[in-house]
Short mmCIF file of C-alpha atoms and ligand atoms in Angstrom, two decimals:
data_model
loop_
_atom_site.label_atom_id
_atom_site.label_comp_id
_atom_site.label_asym_id
_atom_site.label_seq_id
_atom_site.Cartn_x
_atom_site.Cartn_y
_atom_site.Cartn_z
CA MET A 17 -0.49 26.36 -1.84
CA THR A 18 1.74 29.29 -0.87
CA GLY A 19 1.80 32.55 -2.81
CA GLY A 20 -0.37 30.97 -5.51
CA ALA A 21 2.05 28.12 -6.19
CA LEU A 22 1.95 24.51 -4.96
CA HIS A 23 4.56 23.59 -2.39
CA CYS A 24 5.54 20.43 -0.60
CA GLU A 25 6.21 21.60 2.96
CA GLY A 26 8.44 24.67 2.48
CA VAL A 27 9.64 23.83 -1.02
CA PRO A 28 7.96 25.06 -4.22
CA LEU A 29 7.25 22.07 -6.47
CA SER A 30 8.63 24.04 -9.42
CA ARG A 31 12.03 24.18 -7.74
CA ILE A 32 12.06 20.39 -7.43
CA ALA A 33 11.04 19.99 -11.07
CA GLU A 34 13.95 22.20 -12.13
CA ALA A 35 16.37 20.13 -10.08
CA VAL A 36 15.27 16.61 -10.98
CA GLY A 37 13.12 16.97 -14.08
CA THR A 38 9.72 15.40 -14.64
CA PRO A 39 7.96 13.11 -14.12
CA ALA A 40 8.95 12.75 -10.47
CA TYR A 41 7.39 11.52 -7.25
CA ILE A 42 7.59 13.91 -4.30
CA TYR A 43 6.91 12.93 -0.67
CA SER A 44 6.57 14.95 2.51
CA THR A 45 8.50 13.79 5.58
CA ALA A 46 6.20 15.72 7.92
CA THR A 47 3.05 14.12 6.50
CA LEU A 48 4.48 10.60 6.54
CA THR A 49 5.65 10.96 10.12
CA ARG A 50 2.41 12.58 11.26
CA HIS A 51 0.26 9.87 9.70
CA LEU A 52 2.13 7.07 11.44
CA GLY A 53 1.84 8.94 14.74
CA VAL A 54 -1.91 9.46 14.33
CA VAL A 55 -2.51 5.74 13.77
CA GLN A 56 -0.25 4.72 16.65
CA GLN A 57 -1.94 7.26 18.92
CA ALA A 58 -5.45 6.07 18.06
CA PHE A 59 -4.57 2.60 19.34
CA ALA A 60 -2.33 3.73 22.20
CA ASN A 61 -4.57 2.29 24.91
CA THR A 62 -4.42 -1.25 23.54
CA PRO A 63 -1.25 -3.27 22.95
CA THR A 64 -0.86 -2.72 19.22
CA LEU A 65 1.82 -3.12 16.61
CA VAL A 66 1.43 -0.92 13.55
CA CYS A 67 2.94 -2.86 10.65
CA TYR A 68 3.18 -0.56 7.64
CA SER A 69 2.10 -2.39 4.49
CA VAL A 70 5.27 -2.11 2.43
CA LYS A 71 3.54 -2.67 -0.92
CA ALA A 72 1.88 0.75 -0.74
CA CYS A 73 5.24 2.50 -1.16
CA SER A 74 8.34 0.41 -0.70
CA THR A 75 10.87 3.20 -1.19
CA LEU A 76 13.75 2.78 1.26
CA ALA A 77 13.65 6.36 2.53
CA VAL A 78 9.95 6.00 3.35
CA LEU A 79 10.52 2.67 5.09
CA LYS A 80 13.34 4.22 7.07
CA LEU A 81 11.10 6.99 8.38
CA PHE A 82 8.54 4.44 9.51
CA ALA A 83 11.19 2.19 11.06
CA LYS A 84 12.46 5.19 13.03
CA GLY A 85 8.88 5.88 14.11
CA GLY A 86 8.72 2.41 15.67
CA ALA A 87 6.60 0.72 13.00
CA GLY A 88 6.74 -2.93 12.10
CA PHE A 89 6.13 -4.05 8.54
CA ASP A 90 3.63 -6.12 6.60
CA ILE A 91 5.49 -7.80 3.74
CA VAL A 92 4.50 -10.03 0.85
CA SER A 93 7.85 -11.11 -0.60
CA VAL A 94 11.52 -11.59 0.16
CA GLY A 95 12.12 -8.43 -1.84
CA GLU A 96 10.13 -6.48 0.72
CA LEU A 97 11.87 -8.33 3.56
CA GLU A 98 15.24 -7.23 2.20
CA ARG A 99 14.02 -3.65 1.94
CA VAL A 100 13.03 -3.70 5.61
CA ARG A 101 16.37 -5.23 6.53
CA ARG A 102 18.22 -2.59 4.50
CA VAL A 103 16.69 0.28 6.49
CA GLY A 104 17.37 -1.38 9.82
CA GLY A 105 13.70 -2.19 10.45
CA ASP A 106 13.00 -4.50 13.39
CA LEU A 107 12.55 -7.90 11.75
CA ARG A 108 10.81 -9.21 14.87
CA LYS A 109 7.99 -6.82 13.99
CA VAL A 110 7.43 -8.23 10.49
CA VAL A 111 4.36 -10.15 9.35
CA PHE A 112 4.50 -12.01 6.05
CA ALA A 113 1.26 -12.27 4.02
CA GLY A 114 0.38 -13.51 0.54
CA VAL A 115 -1.19 -16.60 -1.01
CA GLY A 116 1.91 -17.75 -2.86
CA LYS A 117 4.95 -17.70 -0.59
CA THR A 118 7.67 -20.01 -1.87
CA GLU A 119 9.62 -22.32 0.42
CA ASP A 120 12.76 -20.25 -0.25
CA GLU A 121 10.90 -17.18 0.96
CA MET A 122 9.79 -19.05 4.06
CA VAL A 123 13.39 -20.04 4.80
CA ALA A 124 14.58 -16.44 4.46
CA ALA A 125 11.83 -15.09 6.70
CA ILE A 126 12.32 -17.75 9.38
CA ARG A 127 16.05 -17.00 9.42
CA ALA A 128 15.22 -13.30 9.71
CA GLY A 129 13.18 -14.07 12.85
CA ILE A 130 9.90 -12.46 11.77
CA LEU A 131 6.91 -12.19 14.10
CA MET A 132 4.63 -14.46 12.07
CA PHE A 133 3.55 -15.84 8.73
CA ASN A 134 -0.02 -15.06 7.75
CA VAL A 135 -0.87 -18.38 6.14
CA GLU A 136 -3.55 -18.45 3.46
CA SER A 137 -4.19 -22.16 2.69
CA ALA A 138 -3.92 -25.67 4.08
CA GLU A 139 -1.18 -26.56 1.61
CA GLU A 140 0.82 -23.48 2.53
CA LEU A 141 0.56 -24.50 6.19
CA GLU A 142 2.03 -27.91 5.30
CA ALA A 143 4.84 -26.25 3.37
CA LEU A 144 5.65 -23.98 6.30
CA ASP A 145 5.70 -27.00 8.60
CA ARG A 146 8.14 -28.79 6.28
CA VAL A 147 10.42 -25.76 6.17
CA GLY A 148 10.23 -25.30 9.94
CA GLN A 149 11.14 -28.94 10.52
CA ARG A 150 13.99 -28.76 8.01
CA LEU A 151 15.44 -25.79 9.87
CA GLY A 152 14.73 -27.37 13.27
CA VAL A 153 12.45 -24.54 14.41
CA GLN A 154 8.78 -23.90 15.02
CA ALA A 155 7.66 -21.30 12.51
CA PRO A 156 5.15 -18.89 14.06
CA PHE A 157 1.95 -18.56 12.07
CA ALA A 158 -1.48 -16.96 11.99
CA LEU A 159 -4.18 -18.28 9.71
CA ARG A 160 -5.76 -15.67 7.55
CA VAL A 161 -9.47 -16.23 7.72
CA ASN A 162 -11.82 -14.97 5.07
CA PRO A 163 -14.78 -13.46 6.91
CA ASP A 164 -16.95 -13.24 3.76
CA VAL A 165 -17.96 -9.63 4.31
CA ASP A 166 -18.51 -7.14 1.54
CA ALA A 167 -16.00 -4.34 2.06
CA LYS A 168 -17.90 -2.17 -0.46
CA THR A 169 -14.79 -1.21 -2.36
CA HIS A 170 -13.52 -1.72 -5.92
CA ARG A 171 -13.84 -5.38 -6.89
CA TYR A 172 -10.09 -5.63 -7.61
CA ILE A 173 -9.20 -4.66 -4.04
CA ALA A 174 -11.95 -6.39 -2.06
CA THR A 175 -10.30 -9.40 -0.48
CA GLY A 176 -12.71 -10.68 2.16
CA LEU A 177 -15.45 -12.16 0.00
CA LYS A 178 -15.85 -15.92 -0.17
CA THR A 179 -15.08 -15.78 -3.89
CA SER A 180 -11.70 -14.12 -3.35
CA LYS A 181 -8.44 -16.06 -3.39
CA PHE A 182 -7.41 -14.83 0.05
CA GLY A 183 -7.51 -16.63 3.36
CA VAL A 184 -9.33 -19.77 4.43
CA PRO A 185 -13.07 -20.00 5.13
CA VAL A 186 -13.86 -19.29 8.78
CA GLY A 187 -15.51 -22.70 9.07
CA GLU A 188 -12.22 -24.45 8.29
CA ALA A 189 -9.98 -22.42 10.55
CA VAL A 190 -10.45 -24.26 13.84
CA ALA A 191 -9.82 -27.65 12.21
CA LEU A 192 -6.63 -26.34 10.62
CA TYR A 193 -5.33 -25.01 13.94
CA ALA A 194 -6.12 -28.40 15.45
CA LYS A 195 -4.19 -30.11 12.67
CA SER A 196 -1.24 -27.75 13.21
CA LYS A 197 -0.84 -29.13 16.74
CA ARG A 198 0.51 -32.31 15.19
CA MET A 199 2.91 -30.40 12.94
CA LYS A 200 6.27 -30.10 14.66
CA GLY A 201 7.58 -27.27 12.50
CA LEU A 202 4.84 -24.83 13.48
CA VAL A 203 3.57 -22.81 16.40
CA ALA A 204 0.25 -20.94 16.32
CA ARG A 205 0.89 -17.33 17.26
CA GLY A 206 -2.10 -15.45 15.94
CA LEU A 207 -5.15 -15.05 13.79
CA ASP A 208 -5.36 -12.76 10.78
CA CYS A 209 -7.89 -11.13 8.50
CA HIS A 210 -7.96 -8.31 5.95
CA ILE A 211 -11.18 -7.46 4.17
CA GLY A 212 -10.01 -5.08 1.50
CA SER A 213 -8.48 -1.77 0.67
CA GLN A 214 -9.77 1.80 0.33
CA LEU A 215 -12.49 1.10 2.92
CA THR A 216 -14.82 4.05 3.41
CA ASP A 217 -17.42 2.43 5.65
CA THR A 218 -16.84 1.14 9.19
CA ARG A 219 -19.71 -1.35 9.11
CA PRO A 220 -17.87 -4.16 7.30
CA VAL A 221 -14.92 -3.55 9.61
CA ARG A 222 -17.10 -4.04 12.70
CA GLN A 223 -18.70 -7.09 11.15
CA ALA A 224 -15.33 -8.70 10.38
CA MET A 225 -13.91 -7.82 13.81
CA THR A 226 -16.87 -9.39 15.58
CA LEU A 227 -16.35 -12.53 13.59
CA VAL A 228 -12.57 -12.86 14.02
CA GLY A 229 -12.88 -11.88 17.69
CA ASP A 230 -15.17 -14.88 18.17
CA VAL A 231 -12.81 -17.22 16.33
CA TYR A 232 -9.90 -15.90 18.43
CA LYS A 233 -11.83 -16.60 21.65
CA THR A 234 -12.74 -20.11 20.47
CA LEU A 235 -9.12 -20.87 19.65
CA ARG A 236 -7.86 -19.55 22.99
CA ALA A 237 -10.52 -21.59 24.78
CA LYS A 238 -9.26 -24.67 22.97
CA GLY A 239 -5.77 -23.99 24.32
CA PHE A 240 -4.01 -22.55 21.29
CA PRO A 241 -1.31 -20.18 22.53
CA LEU A 242 -2.38 -17.23 20.38
CA THR A 243 -1.11 -13.80 21.37
CA HIS A 244 -1.70 -11.68 18.25
CA LEU A 245 -4.79 -10.70 16.30
CA ASP A 246 -3.90 -9.15 12.95
CA VAL A 247 -6.80 -7.02 11.75
CA GLY A 248 -5.25 -6.12 8.39
CA GLY A 249 -5.18 -2.70 6.77
CA GLY A 250 -7.47 -1.01 4.33
CA LEU A 251 -8.50 2.34 5.77
CA GLY A 252 -9.41 4.56 2.83
CA VAL A 253 -8.43 8.10 1.87
CA THR A 254 -10.13 10.91 -0.04
CA TYR A 255 -9.20 10.93 -3.72
CA SER A 256 -12.25 12.90 -4.86
CA THR A 257 -15.57 12.78 -3.02
CA GLU A 258 -15.09 9.76 -0.75
CA THR A 259 -15.66 10.33 2.94
CA PRO A 260 -13.65 7.64 4.72
CA PRO A 261 -13.88 7.43 8.50
CA GLY A 262 -11.22 9.26 10.45
CA VAL A 263 -8.57 7.19 12.19
CA ALA A 264 -10.36 7.60 15.54
CA ASP A 265 -13.64 6.22 14.15
CA TYR A 266 -11.80 3.40 12.45
CA ALA A 267 -10.08 2.60 15.76
CA LYS A 268 -13.47 2.48 17.48
CA ALA A 269 -14.84 0.11 14.83
CA VAL A 270 -11.86 -2.19 15.38
CA LEU A 271 -11.57 -1.93 19.15
CA GLU A 272 -15.19 -2.07 20.32
CA PRO A 273 -15.96 -5.56 18.96
CA LEU A 274 -12.63 -6.79 20.35
CA HIS A 275 -13.05 -5.36 23.84
CA GLY A 276 -11.52 -7.57 26.52
CA LEU A 277 -9.95 -9.99 24.07
CA GLY A 278 -6.47 -9.59 25.53
CA ALA A 279 -4.70 -9.98 22.21
CA THR A 280 -1.93 -7.77 20.91
CA LEU A 281 -3.39 -6.19 17.80
CA VAL A 282 -1.46 -6.01 14.56
CA LEU A 283 -2.54 -3.33 12.08
CA GLU A 284 -1.41 -3.28 8.46
CA PRO A 285 -2.12 0.24 7.18
CA GLY A 286 -0.65 1.12 3.83
CA ARG A 287 -2.58 3.71 1.84
CA VAL A 288 -3.69 5.85 4.77
CA LEU A 289 -0.06 6.43 5.78
CA VAL A 290 1.36 7.37 2.39
CA ALA A 291 -1.31 8.31 -0.16
CA ASN A 292 -1.68 11.95 0.84
CA ALA A 293 2.02 12.30 1.53
CA GLY A 294 2.95 12.05 -2.15
CA VAL A 295 2.34 13.68 -5.51
CA LEU A 296 3.42 12.86 -9.01
CA LEU A 297 4.85 15.89 -10.71
CA THR A 298 4.48 16.07 -14.47
CA ARG A 299 4.88 18.61 -17.27
CA VAL A 300 2.60 19.51 -20.15
CA LEU A 301 4.18 18.40 -23.42
CA TYR A 302 1.48 19.26 -25.93
CA ARG A 303 -2.12 20.34 -26.24
CA LYS A 304 -4.37 18.93 -28.91
CA LYS A 305 -7.93 19.85 -29.81
CA THR A 306 -10.03 17.50 -31.87
CA PRO A 307 -13.68 18.02 -32.77
CA ALA A 308 -14.53 15.66 -29.92
CA LYS A 309 -11.97 16.37 -27.23
CA HIS A 310 -9.42 18.67 -25.77
CA PHE A 311 -6.33 16.72 -24.75
CA VAL A 312 -3.47 17.78 -22.53
CA ILE A 313 -0.56 15.44 -23.14
CA VAL A 314 1.82 15.20 -20.18
CA ASP A 315 5.14 13.45 -19.62
CA ALA A 316 3.82 11.02 -16.95
CA GLY A 317 1.91 7.99 -18.06
CA MET A 318 0.24 4.82 -16.90
CA ASN A 319 3.66 3.24 -16.43
CA ASP A 320 4.40 5.88 -13.78
CA LEU A 321 0.95 5.81 -12.14
CA LEU A 322 -1.12 2.77 -13.02
CA ARG A 323 -4.14 3.36 -10.77
CA PRO A 324 -6.31 5.36 -13.20
CA ALA A 325 -5.77 2.83 -16.01
CA LEU A 326 -6.17 -0.26 -13.83
CA TYR A 327 -9.00 0.75 -11.51
CA GLU A 328 -10.39 3.83 -13.25
CA ALA A 329 -9.16 5.51 -10.09
CA HIS A 330 -9.59 9.25 -9.70
CA HIS A 331 -6.63 11.45 -8.77
CA GLU A 332 -7.05 15.20 -8.56
CA ILE A 333 -4.73 17.04 -10.93
CA ALA A 334 -3.67 20.57 -10.02
CA PRO A 335 -1.56 23.10 -11.89
CA VAL A 336 1.55 23.93 -9.85
CA VAL A 337 1.22 27.63 -10.75
CA PRO A 338 -2.38 28.18 -11.87
CA ARG A 339 -2.97 30.65 -14.71
CA LYS A 340 -5.87 33.06 -14.74
CA GLY A 341 -8.50 32.65 -17.41
CA LYS A 342 -11.39 30.56 -18.57
CA ARG A 343 -11.46 26.94 -17.48
CA ALA A 344 -11.75 24.20 -20.06
CA THR A 345 -12.74 20.55 -19.84
CA VAL A 346 -9.77 18.44 -20.82
CA ASP A 347 -8.51 14.88 -20.77
CA VAL A 348 -5.07 14.73 -19.18
CA VAL A 349 -3.30 11.90 -20.97
CA GLY A 350 0.11 10.28 -20.87
CA PRO A 351 2.49 9.35 -23.70
CA VAL A 352 1.98 5.56 -23.47
CA CYS A 353 0.49 3.85 -26.50
CA GLU A 354 -2.72 2.66 -24.85
CA SER A 355 -6.11 4.34 -24.84
CA SER A 356 -6.32 3.65 -21.11
CA ASP A 357 -3.33 5.93 -20.52
CA VAL A 358 -5.50 8.73 -19.17
CA LEU A 359 -4.54 10.33 -15.86
CA GLY A 360 -7.70 12.40 -15.69
CA HIS A 361 -10.93 12.23 -17.73
CA SER A 362 -13.00 15.35 -18.43
CA ARG A 363 -11.30 17.62 -15.92
CA SER A 364 -12.16 21.25 -15.61
CA MET A 365 -8.76 22.96 -15.67
CA SER A 366 -7.56 26.54 -15.69
CA PRO A 367 -5.66 27.44 -18.88
CA LEU A 368 -2.55 25.38 -19.51
CA ALA A 369 0.43 26.00 -21.77
CA GLN A 370 3.25 23.80 -22.98
CA GLY A 371 5.82 23.38 -20.24
CA ASP A 372 3.38 23.99 -17.38
CA LEU A 373 3.74 21.76 -14.35
CA LEU A 374 0.89 19.66 -12.98
CA ALA A 375 0.72 17.77 -9.71
CA VAL A 376 -1.20 14.51 -9.65
CA LEU A 377 -2.38 14.39 -6.06
CA THR A 378 -2.72 11.60 -3.50
CA ALA A 379 -0.20 9.56 -5.45
CA GLY A 380 2.00 8.37 -2.58
CA ALA A 381 0.27 4.99 -2.24
CA TYR A 382 0.46 2.37 -4.98
CA GLY A 383 2.08 4.93 -7.26
CA MET A 384 5.79 4.30 -7.53
CA SER A 385 5.40 0.80 -6.10
CA MET A 386 3.16 -0.22 -9.02
CA SER A 387 5.13 1.64 -11.68
CA SER A 388 6.69 -0.18 -14.59
CA SER A 389 8.95 0.56 -17.50
CA TYR A 390 6.28 -0.25 -20.10
CA ASN A 391 7.07 1.36 -23.45
CA SER A 392 10.72 1.28 -22.26
CA ARG A 393 10.10 4.36 -20.20
CA PRO A 394 12.54 4.67 -17.30
CA ARG A 395 10.81 5.00 -13.94
CA PRO A 396 10.72 8.46 -12.35
CA PRO A 397 12.97 9.61 -9.52
CA GLU A 398 11.67 10.06 -5.98
CA VAL A 399 12.29 13.09 -3.82
CA LEU A 400 11.78 13.41 -0.08
CA VAL A 401 11.07 16.88 1.21
CA ASP A 402 11.85 17.83 4.79
CA GLY A 403 10.94 21.38 5.76
CA GLU A 404 12.82 23.75 3.47
CA THR A 405 15.07 21.07 2.01
CA PHE A 406 14.71 18.10 -0.26
CA ARG A 407 16.81 15.19 -1.41
CA VAL A 408 16.62 12.66 -4.19
CA VAL A 409 16.00 9.31 -2.53
CA ARG A 410 15.88 7.33 -5.77
CA VAL A 411 17.46 8.55 -8.98
CA ARG A 412 15.65 8.42 -12.27
CA GLU A 413 16.08 5.06 -13.94
CA THR A 414 18.12 5.13 -17.15
CA VAL A 415 17.62 3.34 -20.42
CA THR A 416 20.81 1.40 -19.64
CA ASP A 417 19.20 0.25 -16.36
CA LEU A 418 16.28 -1.03 -18.39
CA MET A 419 18.48 -3.21 -20.59
CA ARG A 420 20.54 -4.64 -17.74
CA GLY A 421 20.72 -8.40 -17.91
CA GLU A 422 19.50 -8.61 -21.48
CA THR A 423 21.40 -10.28 -24.29
CA PRO A 424 20.59 -9.22 -27.85
N1 LIG B 133 -2.77 -6.11 4.42
C1 LIG B 133 -3.03 -6.93 3.41
C2 LIG B 133 -3.09 -8.36 3.63
C3 LIG B 133 -3.23 -6.41 2.11
O1 LIG B 133 -3.51 -7.23 1.11
C4 LIG B 133 -3.16 -5.01 1.91
C5 LIG B 133 -3.35 -4.44 0.58
C6 LIG B 133 -2.87 -4.19 3.02
C7 LIG B 133 -2.69 -4.78 4.26
C8 LIG B 133 -2.77 -2.70 2.90
O2 LIG B 133 -3.97 -2.15 2.53
P1 LIG B 133 -4.18 -0.56 2.54
O3 LIG B 133 -4.12 -0.10 3.96
O4 LIG B 133 -3.08 0.03 1.74
O5 LIG B 133 -5.50 -0.38 1.92
N2 LIG B 133 -3.13 -1.38 -5.65
C9 LIG B 133 -4.42 -1.09 -5.07
C10 LIG B 133 -4.49 -1.52 -3.63
C11 LIG B 133 -4.14 -2.96 -3.43
C12 LIG B 133 -4.18 -3.38 -1.99
C13 LIG B 133 -3.56 -4.71 -1.81
N3 LIG B 133 -3.52 -5.15 -0.46
C14 LIG B 133 -4.71 0.40 -5.26
O6 LIG B 133 -3.89 1.10 -5.84
O7 LIG B 133 -5.76 0.89 -4.86
#
């Protein structure tokens, strides 16, 4: 906030809205760069590779900043692999996760020379072996173990419970590594786990680290040539009243249980790097008062930012240039034809008029990357601010783009 108006770095958000229209995603170069540095710094005393989790925001300009900052990448598809390649990211610093990798994706990633596949089932391990043998190479892998700890986060983004589809039970891991010794297309490079996203408590992190640290030691003692322990991502951010641990406390919770392990750590932070670096800018279209509610209808909807509709997630919404006057409790809703298209329920807002700009905060993570064109609404443009300047790093989609490839 400068001079009563919201800015991104040195640029008033209203100036960006005039230039590119609304809705639009805006990111700060300084914040993105700083966040990566803070995470790298917190682990500087231990050999660590910070692999940015591309799914959080896969925009090329954002990936390029992280590639320049020395990050590796955590990918879940060939699409993400190609994005990393496009920005000149170091493919030897790529880890490939996901329960449903296809053999074609395995071929592409092996050819790209990635660091390792994070394998999530016995059948996937067999498939990777087949692909490795077909290509005449040993594909490097880590098994993702499911530590069965409760990450105390939203049930849609908790991944380390025994009922979740991710990873293999810890009790099966050693036998699978043993089996892999007889598979000529594979080489065991690491061990992997990820307990969930938007973590706000370090206790489950410590618990999981203690467990995977023990498995890692057992595997090393049995002669498996592991060099990397991938501890996943998940560090939370503040959307409203959450109090996630700082990066230093998170680092302690990871590092203390792993003391003396001798592994190179792989981290997969997504949200913590990008969430607070981005806002979704939107404009008030109409106001509507009914006997029951006071609605503010804006031009961004659940297709642009799905989190509130999908997870009932809270994002603060702030007027770009606040007006003086009595606050009112309003529902900030989008134009999409779904009752779940509500960006903010029962928000106390200063007076708003048609045409006013609002910023939906902490929207950099899982915002644009989860957007869709539902209701045939073209996706918003993305703008990267750097100091006093800004540039459009993705143009607004057009209706013609939406119909590409279709035949009436
Ligand atoms: N590593 C793995 C294996 C993951 O599955 C994820 C996220 C990450 C790393 C990055 O987690 P982060 O540091 O961003 O928490 N769409 C949801 C979040 C889904 C997370 C999926 N996996 C949301 O908007 O809250």
